[in-house]
Coordinates of C-alpha atoms in Angstrom, one line a residue:
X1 CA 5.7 -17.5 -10.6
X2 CA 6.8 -15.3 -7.4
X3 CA 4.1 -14.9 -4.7
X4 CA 2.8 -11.6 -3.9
X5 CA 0.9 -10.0 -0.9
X6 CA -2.3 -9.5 -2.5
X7 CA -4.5 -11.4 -5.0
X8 CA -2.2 -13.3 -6.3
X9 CA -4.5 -16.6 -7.1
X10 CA -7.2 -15.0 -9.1
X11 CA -8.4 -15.9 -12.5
X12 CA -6.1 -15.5 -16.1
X13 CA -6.2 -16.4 -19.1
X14 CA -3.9 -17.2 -21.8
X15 CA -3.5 -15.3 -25.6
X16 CA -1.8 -17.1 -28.4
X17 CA 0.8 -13.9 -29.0
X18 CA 1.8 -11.3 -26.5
X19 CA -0.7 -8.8 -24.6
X20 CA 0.4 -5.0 -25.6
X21 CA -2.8 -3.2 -24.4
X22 CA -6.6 -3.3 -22.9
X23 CA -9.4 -1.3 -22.3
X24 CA -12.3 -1.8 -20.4
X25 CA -16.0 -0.8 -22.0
X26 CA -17.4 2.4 -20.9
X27 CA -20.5 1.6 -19.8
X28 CA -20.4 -2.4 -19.4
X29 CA -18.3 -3.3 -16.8
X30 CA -17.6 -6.7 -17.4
X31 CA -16.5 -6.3 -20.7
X32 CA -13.2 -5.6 -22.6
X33 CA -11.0 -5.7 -25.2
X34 CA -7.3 -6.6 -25.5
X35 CA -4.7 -6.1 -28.7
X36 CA -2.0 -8.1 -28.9
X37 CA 1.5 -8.3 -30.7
X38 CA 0.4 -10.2 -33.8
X39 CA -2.6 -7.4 -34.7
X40 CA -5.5 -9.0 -33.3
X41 CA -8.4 -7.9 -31.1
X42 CA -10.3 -10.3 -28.6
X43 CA -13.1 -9.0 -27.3
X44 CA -13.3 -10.3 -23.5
X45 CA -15.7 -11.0 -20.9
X46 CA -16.0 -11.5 -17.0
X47 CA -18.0 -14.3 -15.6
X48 CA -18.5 -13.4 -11.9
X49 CA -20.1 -16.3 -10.5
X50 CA -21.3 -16.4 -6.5
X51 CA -18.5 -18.8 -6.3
X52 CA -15.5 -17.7 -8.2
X53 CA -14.5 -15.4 -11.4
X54 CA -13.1 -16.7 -14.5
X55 CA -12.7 -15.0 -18.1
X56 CA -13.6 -15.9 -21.6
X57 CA -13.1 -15.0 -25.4
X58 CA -16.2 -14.1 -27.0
X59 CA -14.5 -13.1 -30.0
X60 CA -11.1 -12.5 -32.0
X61 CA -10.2 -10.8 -35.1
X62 CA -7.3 -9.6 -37.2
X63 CA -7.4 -6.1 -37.5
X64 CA -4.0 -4.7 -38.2
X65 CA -0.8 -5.9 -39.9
X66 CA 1.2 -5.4 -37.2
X67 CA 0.9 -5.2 -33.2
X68 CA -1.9 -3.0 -32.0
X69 CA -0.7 -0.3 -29.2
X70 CA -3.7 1.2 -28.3
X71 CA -7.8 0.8 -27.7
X72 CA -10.2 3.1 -27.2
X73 CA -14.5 3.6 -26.7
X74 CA -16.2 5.7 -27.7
X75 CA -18.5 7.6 -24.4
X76 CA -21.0 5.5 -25.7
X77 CA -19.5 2.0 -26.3
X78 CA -20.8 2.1 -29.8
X79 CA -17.7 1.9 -31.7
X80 CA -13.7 0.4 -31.1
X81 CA -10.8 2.5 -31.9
X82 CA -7.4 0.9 -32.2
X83 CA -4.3 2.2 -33.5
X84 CA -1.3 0.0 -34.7
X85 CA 2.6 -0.3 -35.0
X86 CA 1.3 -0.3 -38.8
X87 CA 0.5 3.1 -38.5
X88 CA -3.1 2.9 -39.1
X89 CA -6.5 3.7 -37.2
X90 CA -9.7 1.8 -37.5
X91 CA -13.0 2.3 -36.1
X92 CA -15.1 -0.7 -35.9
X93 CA -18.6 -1.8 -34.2
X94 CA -18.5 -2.6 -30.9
X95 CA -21.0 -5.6 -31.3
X96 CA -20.2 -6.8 -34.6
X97 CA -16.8 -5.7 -35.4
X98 CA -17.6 -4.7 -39.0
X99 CA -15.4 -1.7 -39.6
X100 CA -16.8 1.7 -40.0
X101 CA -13.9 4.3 -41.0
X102 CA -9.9 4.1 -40.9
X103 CA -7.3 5.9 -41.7
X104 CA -4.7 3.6 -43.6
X105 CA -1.1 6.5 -43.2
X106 CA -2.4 8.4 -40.3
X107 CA 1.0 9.0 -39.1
X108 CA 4.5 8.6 -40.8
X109 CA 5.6 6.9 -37.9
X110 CA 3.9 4.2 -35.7
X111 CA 1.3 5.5 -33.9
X112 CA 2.1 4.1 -29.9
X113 CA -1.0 5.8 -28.2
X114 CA -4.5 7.3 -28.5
X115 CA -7.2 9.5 -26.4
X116 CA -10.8 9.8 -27.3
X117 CA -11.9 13.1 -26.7
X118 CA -15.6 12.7 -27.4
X119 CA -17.9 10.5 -29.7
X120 CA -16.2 11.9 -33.2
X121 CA -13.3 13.0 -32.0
X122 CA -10.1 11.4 -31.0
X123 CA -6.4 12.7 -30.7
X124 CA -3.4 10.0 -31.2
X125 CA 0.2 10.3 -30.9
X126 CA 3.4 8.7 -32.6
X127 CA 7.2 7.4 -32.5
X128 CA 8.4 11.0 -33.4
X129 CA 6.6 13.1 -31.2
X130 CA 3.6 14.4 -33.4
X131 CA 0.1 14.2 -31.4
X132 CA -3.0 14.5 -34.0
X133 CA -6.3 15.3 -34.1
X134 CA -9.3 13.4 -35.4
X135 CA -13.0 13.8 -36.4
X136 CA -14.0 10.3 -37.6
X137 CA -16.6 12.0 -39.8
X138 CA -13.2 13.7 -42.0
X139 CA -11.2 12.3 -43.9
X140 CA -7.9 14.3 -42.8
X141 CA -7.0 15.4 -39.3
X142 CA -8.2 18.8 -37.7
X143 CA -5.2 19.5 -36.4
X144 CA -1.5 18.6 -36.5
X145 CA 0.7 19.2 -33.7
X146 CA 4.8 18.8 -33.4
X147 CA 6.4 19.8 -29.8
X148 CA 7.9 17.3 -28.5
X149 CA 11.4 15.8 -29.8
X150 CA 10.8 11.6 -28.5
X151 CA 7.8 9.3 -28.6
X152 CA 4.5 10.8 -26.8
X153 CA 4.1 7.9 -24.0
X154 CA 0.6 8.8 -23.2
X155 CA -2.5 11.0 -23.8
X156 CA -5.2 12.2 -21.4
X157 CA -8.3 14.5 -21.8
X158 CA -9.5 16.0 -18.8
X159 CA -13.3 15.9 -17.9
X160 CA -14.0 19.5 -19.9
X161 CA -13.7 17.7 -23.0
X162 CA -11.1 20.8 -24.0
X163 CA -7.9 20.4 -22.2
X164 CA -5.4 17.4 -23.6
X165 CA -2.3 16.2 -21.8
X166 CA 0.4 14.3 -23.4
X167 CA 3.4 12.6 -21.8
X168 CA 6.4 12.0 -24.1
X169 CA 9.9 10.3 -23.7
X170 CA 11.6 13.5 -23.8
X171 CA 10.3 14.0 -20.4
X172 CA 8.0 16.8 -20.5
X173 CA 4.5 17.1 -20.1
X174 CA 2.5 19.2 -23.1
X175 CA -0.8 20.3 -22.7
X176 CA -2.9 21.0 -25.8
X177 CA -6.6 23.6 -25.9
X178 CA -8.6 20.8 -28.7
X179 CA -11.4 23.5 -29.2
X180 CA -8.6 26.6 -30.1
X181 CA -6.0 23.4 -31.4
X182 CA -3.1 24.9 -30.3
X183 CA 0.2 24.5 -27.7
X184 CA -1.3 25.8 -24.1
X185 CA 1.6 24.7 -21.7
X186 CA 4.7 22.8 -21.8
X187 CA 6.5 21.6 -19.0
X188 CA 10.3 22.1 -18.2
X189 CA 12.4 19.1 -19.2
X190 CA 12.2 15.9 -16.3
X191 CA 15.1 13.9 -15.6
X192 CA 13.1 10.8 -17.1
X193 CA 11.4 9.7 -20.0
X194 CA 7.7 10.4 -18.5
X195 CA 5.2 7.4 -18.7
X196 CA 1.8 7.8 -17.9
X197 CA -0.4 10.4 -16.7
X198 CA -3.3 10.6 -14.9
X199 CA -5.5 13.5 -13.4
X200 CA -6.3 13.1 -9.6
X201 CA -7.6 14.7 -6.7
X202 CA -10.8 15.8 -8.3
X203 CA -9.0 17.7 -11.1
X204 CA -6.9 19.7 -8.8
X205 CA -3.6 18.0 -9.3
X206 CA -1.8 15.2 -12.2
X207 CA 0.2 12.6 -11.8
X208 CA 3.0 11.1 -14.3
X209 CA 5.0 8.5 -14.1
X210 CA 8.7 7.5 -15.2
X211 CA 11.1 5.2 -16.0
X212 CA 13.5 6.6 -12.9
X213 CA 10.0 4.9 -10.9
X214 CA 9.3 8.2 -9.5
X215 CA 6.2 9.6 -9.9
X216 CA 5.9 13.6 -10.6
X217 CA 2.9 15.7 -9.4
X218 CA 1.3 19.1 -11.0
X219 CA -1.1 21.0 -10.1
X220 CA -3.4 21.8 -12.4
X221 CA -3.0 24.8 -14.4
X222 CA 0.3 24.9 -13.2
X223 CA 2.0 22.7 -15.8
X224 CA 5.3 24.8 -16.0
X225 CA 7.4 22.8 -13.6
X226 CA 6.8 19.6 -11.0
X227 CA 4.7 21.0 -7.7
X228 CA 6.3 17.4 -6.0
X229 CA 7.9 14.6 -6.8
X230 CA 7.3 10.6 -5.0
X231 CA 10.6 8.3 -5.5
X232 CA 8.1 5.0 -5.1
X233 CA 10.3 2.2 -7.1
X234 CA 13.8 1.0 -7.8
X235 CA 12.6 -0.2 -11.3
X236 CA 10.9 2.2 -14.5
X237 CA 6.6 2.6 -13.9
X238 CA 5.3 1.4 -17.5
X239 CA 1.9 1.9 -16.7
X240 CA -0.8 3.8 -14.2
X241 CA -4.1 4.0 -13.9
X242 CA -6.7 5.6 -11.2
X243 CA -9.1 3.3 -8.8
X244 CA -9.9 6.5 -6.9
X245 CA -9.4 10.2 -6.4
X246 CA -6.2 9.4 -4.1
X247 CA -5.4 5.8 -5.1
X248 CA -3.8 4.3 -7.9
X249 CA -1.9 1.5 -9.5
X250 CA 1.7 1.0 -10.9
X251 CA 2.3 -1.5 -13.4
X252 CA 6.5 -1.6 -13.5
X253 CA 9.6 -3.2 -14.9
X254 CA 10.0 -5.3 -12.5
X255 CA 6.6 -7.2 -13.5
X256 CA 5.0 -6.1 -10.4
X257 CA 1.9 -3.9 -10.0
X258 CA 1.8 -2.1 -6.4
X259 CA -1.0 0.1 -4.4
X260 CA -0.3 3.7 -3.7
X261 CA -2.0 6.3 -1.8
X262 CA -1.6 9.7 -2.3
X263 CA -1.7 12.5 -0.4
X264 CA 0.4 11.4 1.8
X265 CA 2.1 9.7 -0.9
X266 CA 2.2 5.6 0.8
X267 CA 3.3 2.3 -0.7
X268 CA 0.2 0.4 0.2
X269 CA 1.2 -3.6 -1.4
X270 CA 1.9 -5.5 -4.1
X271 CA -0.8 -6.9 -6.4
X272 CA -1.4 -9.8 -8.3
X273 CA 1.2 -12.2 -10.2
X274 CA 4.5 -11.4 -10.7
X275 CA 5.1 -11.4 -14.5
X276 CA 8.5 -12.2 -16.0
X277 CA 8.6 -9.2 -18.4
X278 CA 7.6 -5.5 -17.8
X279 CA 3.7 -4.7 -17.1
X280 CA 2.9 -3.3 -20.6
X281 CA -0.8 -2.9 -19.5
X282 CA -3.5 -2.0 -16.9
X283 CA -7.2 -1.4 -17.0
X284 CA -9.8 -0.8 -14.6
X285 CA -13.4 -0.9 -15.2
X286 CA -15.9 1.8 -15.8
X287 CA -17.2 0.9 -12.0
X288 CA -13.6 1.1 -11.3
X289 CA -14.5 -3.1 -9.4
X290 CA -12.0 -5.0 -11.7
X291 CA -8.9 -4.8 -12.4
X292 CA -6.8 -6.2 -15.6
X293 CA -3.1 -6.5 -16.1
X294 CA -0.3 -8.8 -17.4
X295 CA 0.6 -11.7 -15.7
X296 CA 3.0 -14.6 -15.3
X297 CA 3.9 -13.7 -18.7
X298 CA 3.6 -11.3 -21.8
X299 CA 1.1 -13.5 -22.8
X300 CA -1.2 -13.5 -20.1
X301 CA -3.9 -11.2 -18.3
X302 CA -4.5 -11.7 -15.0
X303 CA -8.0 -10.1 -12.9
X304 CA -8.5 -8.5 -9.7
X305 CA -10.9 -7.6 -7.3
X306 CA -10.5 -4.2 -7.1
X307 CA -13.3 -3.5 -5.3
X308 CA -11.8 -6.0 -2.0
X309 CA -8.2 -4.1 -3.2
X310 CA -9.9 -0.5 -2.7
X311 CA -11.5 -1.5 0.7
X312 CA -7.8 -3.1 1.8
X313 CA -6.1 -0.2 0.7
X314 CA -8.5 2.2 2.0
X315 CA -8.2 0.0 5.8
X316 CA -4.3 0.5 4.9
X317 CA -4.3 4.4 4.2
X318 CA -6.4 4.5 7.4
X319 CA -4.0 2.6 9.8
X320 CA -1.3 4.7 8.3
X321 CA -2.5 7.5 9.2
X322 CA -3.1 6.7 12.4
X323 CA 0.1 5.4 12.9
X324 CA 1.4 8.8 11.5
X325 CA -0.7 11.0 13.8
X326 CA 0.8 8.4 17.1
X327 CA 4.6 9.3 15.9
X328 CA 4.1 13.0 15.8
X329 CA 2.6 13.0 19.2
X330 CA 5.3 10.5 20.6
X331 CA 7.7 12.4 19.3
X332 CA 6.6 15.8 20.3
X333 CA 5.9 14.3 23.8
X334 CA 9.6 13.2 23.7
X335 CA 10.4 16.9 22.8
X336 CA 8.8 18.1 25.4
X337 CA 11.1 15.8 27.9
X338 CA 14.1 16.5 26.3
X339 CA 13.4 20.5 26.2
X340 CA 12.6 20.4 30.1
X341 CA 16.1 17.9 30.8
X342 CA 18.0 20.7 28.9
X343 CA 16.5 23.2 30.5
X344 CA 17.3 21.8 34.4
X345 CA 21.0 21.3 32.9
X346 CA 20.9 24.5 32.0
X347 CA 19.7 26.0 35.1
X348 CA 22.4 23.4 36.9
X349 CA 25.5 24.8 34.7
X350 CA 24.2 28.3 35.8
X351 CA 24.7 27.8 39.4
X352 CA 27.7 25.8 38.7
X353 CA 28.9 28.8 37.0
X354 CA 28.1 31.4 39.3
X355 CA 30.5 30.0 41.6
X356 CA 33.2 29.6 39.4
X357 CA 32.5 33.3 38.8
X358 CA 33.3 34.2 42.2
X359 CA 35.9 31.6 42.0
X360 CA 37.5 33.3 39.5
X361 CA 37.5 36.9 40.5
X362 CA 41.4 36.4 41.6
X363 CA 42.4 35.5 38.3
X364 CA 43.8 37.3 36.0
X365 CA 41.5 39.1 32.9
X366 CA 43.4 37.5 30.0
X367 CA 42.2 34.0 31.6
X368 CA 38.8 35.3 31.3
X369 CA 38.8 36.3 27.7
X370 CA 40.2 32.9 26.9
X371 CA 37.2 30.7 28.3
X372 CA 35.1 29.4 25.0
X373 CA 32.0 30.9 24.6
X374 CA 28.5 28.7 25.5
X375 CA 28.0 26.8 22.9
X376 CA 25.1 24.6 23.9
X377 CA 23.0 28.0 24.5
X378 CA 23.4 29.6 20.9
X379 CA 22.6 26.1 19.9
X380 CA 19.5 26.1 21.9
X381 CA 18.1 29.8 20.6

């Protein structure tokens, strides 16, 4: 186990089989579910104690054949959605985890992500690049969709209930209308397979991250092409997810998970455990005060206090910018200086020149024409 900055001795607990996703309950906030490698769900609670946190199984289940990739709630943490390497989708109770629906071949290929769009419909997306949409009350999907040429990475629904995005490997970003089911947008190719996405800034911009570890920024509406682009980390992003409006979290290759303001774009620290394999997940609660991810290895989650991270980070962003404001003014004092030095050389090599002017009138022309011109003034306009 490496040290880190940050929250690196909180509580974690330990899964019999590798950790490939989480999701936090919608509405409870100490409460969540993990899938893991060997296709079971534990459903997982925080204890938060005056004195210290810890985390318990309250329950675990085999629900799929093979490794489950993705969970979802419904808005109203009535029902569990999970979709497998298996290809499969199941619905199940939230309390009891007696299943309600599934869908046994959803896809042709395994399924690797899923987006619930409202409390009957959900959209998921496979191996091959096909994104789907569900109504749990149908047997077949509403809509079938094929644009992308890779794996779709991720899938986000924006707060209208209407607008989908999805992130694949072939690095573009697609955006999808769910109410007209058809194409809206598709971004130009990235130079990366993109990650994650995320919509920030109080809708006004996404974020999506990559396996170059450079995260890529539209603004909304604008999905044709990149509006800016933050080269953060050395190693591939795996994961993201939003604590604020301008902060989130990186979960990467290198097993670390790091802080980072936006707008200005700022490495704020390091987080939690080092793990000895890639982050494969994040979560953050509904209240947006605790904070899930791998740990010290695949096989572990670890928890943070993410509401004492947001106030660190927050002091952090502050003393940046601070600093920030400090430089420009030092330096533009120090322009200030150097402008009025140049300006008494100038004036100096002016009256040095004047009487080498009168100096020179014996000379002959063709000495003249040959003197170089004044550089240091065309540099200076």
């Amino acid at each position: 186990m490496v040290s880190t900055s940050l929250f690196d001795d909180g509580p974690e607990i330990e899964f019999p089989s590798e950790i490939m996703c989480s999701q936090f309950h919608p509405t409870i906030p100490n409460v969540y579910v993990a899938g893991a490698i060997s296709g079971h769900l534990h459903w997982m609670k925080i204890n938060d104690d005056e004195n210290e946190q810890s985390m318990s199984n309250e329950r675990s289940m085999k629900v799929h054949k093979k490794s489950v990739r993705a969970i979802g709630f419904t808005p109203d943490g009535q029902s569990i959605i999970t979709a497998s390497k298996d290809k499969s989708i199941k619905l199940r109770s939230t309390e009891t985890g007696k299943m309600v629906a599934k869908y046994t071949r959803a896809h042709d290929l395994p399924i690797n992500c899923l987006c619930i769009i409202d409390n009957c419909v959900l959209a998921t997306g496979d191996d091959d690049g096909y994104v789907k949409l569900w109504d749990y009350r149908q047997k077949k999907p509403l809509a079938e969709f094929h644009d992308c040429e890779d794996y779709i990475s991720a899938l986000t629904c924006a707060s209208d209930r209407r607008t989908l995005l999805a992130t694949s490997g072939e690095g573009t970003l697609t955006v999808y209308n769910v109410r007209k089911k058809k194409l809206q947008l598709q971004s130009e190719l990235m130079d990366s397979d993109l990650t994650a996405c995320r919509i920030v800034k109080d809708g006004e911009k996404v974020v999506c991250s990559t396996m170059e570890g450079v995260l890529y920024f539209f603004n909304w509406k604008e999905f044709g092409n990149m509006s800016d682009r933050f080269p953060c980390h050395s190693s591939g992003i795996e994961s993201l997810i939003t604590l604020d409006e301008s902060l989130i979290v990186t979960g990467c290759e290198d097993g670390k998970m790091r802080t980072l303001s936006l707008y200005p774009h700022r490495i704020l620290s390091t987080v939690g455990r080092t793990c000895t394999m890639p982050i494969q997940t994040l979560s953050a609660s509904c209240d947006t005060n605790y904070l899930i991810g791998s740990s010290t290895s695949p096989e572990t989650l670890q928890l943070i206090d993410a509401q004492q991270l947001k106030i660190i980070s927050n002091e952090k962003k502050k003393k940046g910018a601070k600093q920030v404001k400090n430089e420009f003014f030092a330096d533009f004092e120090a322009n200030i200086g150097e402008e009025k030095e140049e300006d008494q050389s100038s004036d100096n090599s002016s009256d040095d020149d004047d009487d080498d002017d009168d100096d020179d009138d014996d000379d002959d022309s063709d000495e003249e024409i040959r003197q170089p011109p004044k550089k240091k003034k065309k540099v200076h306009f």
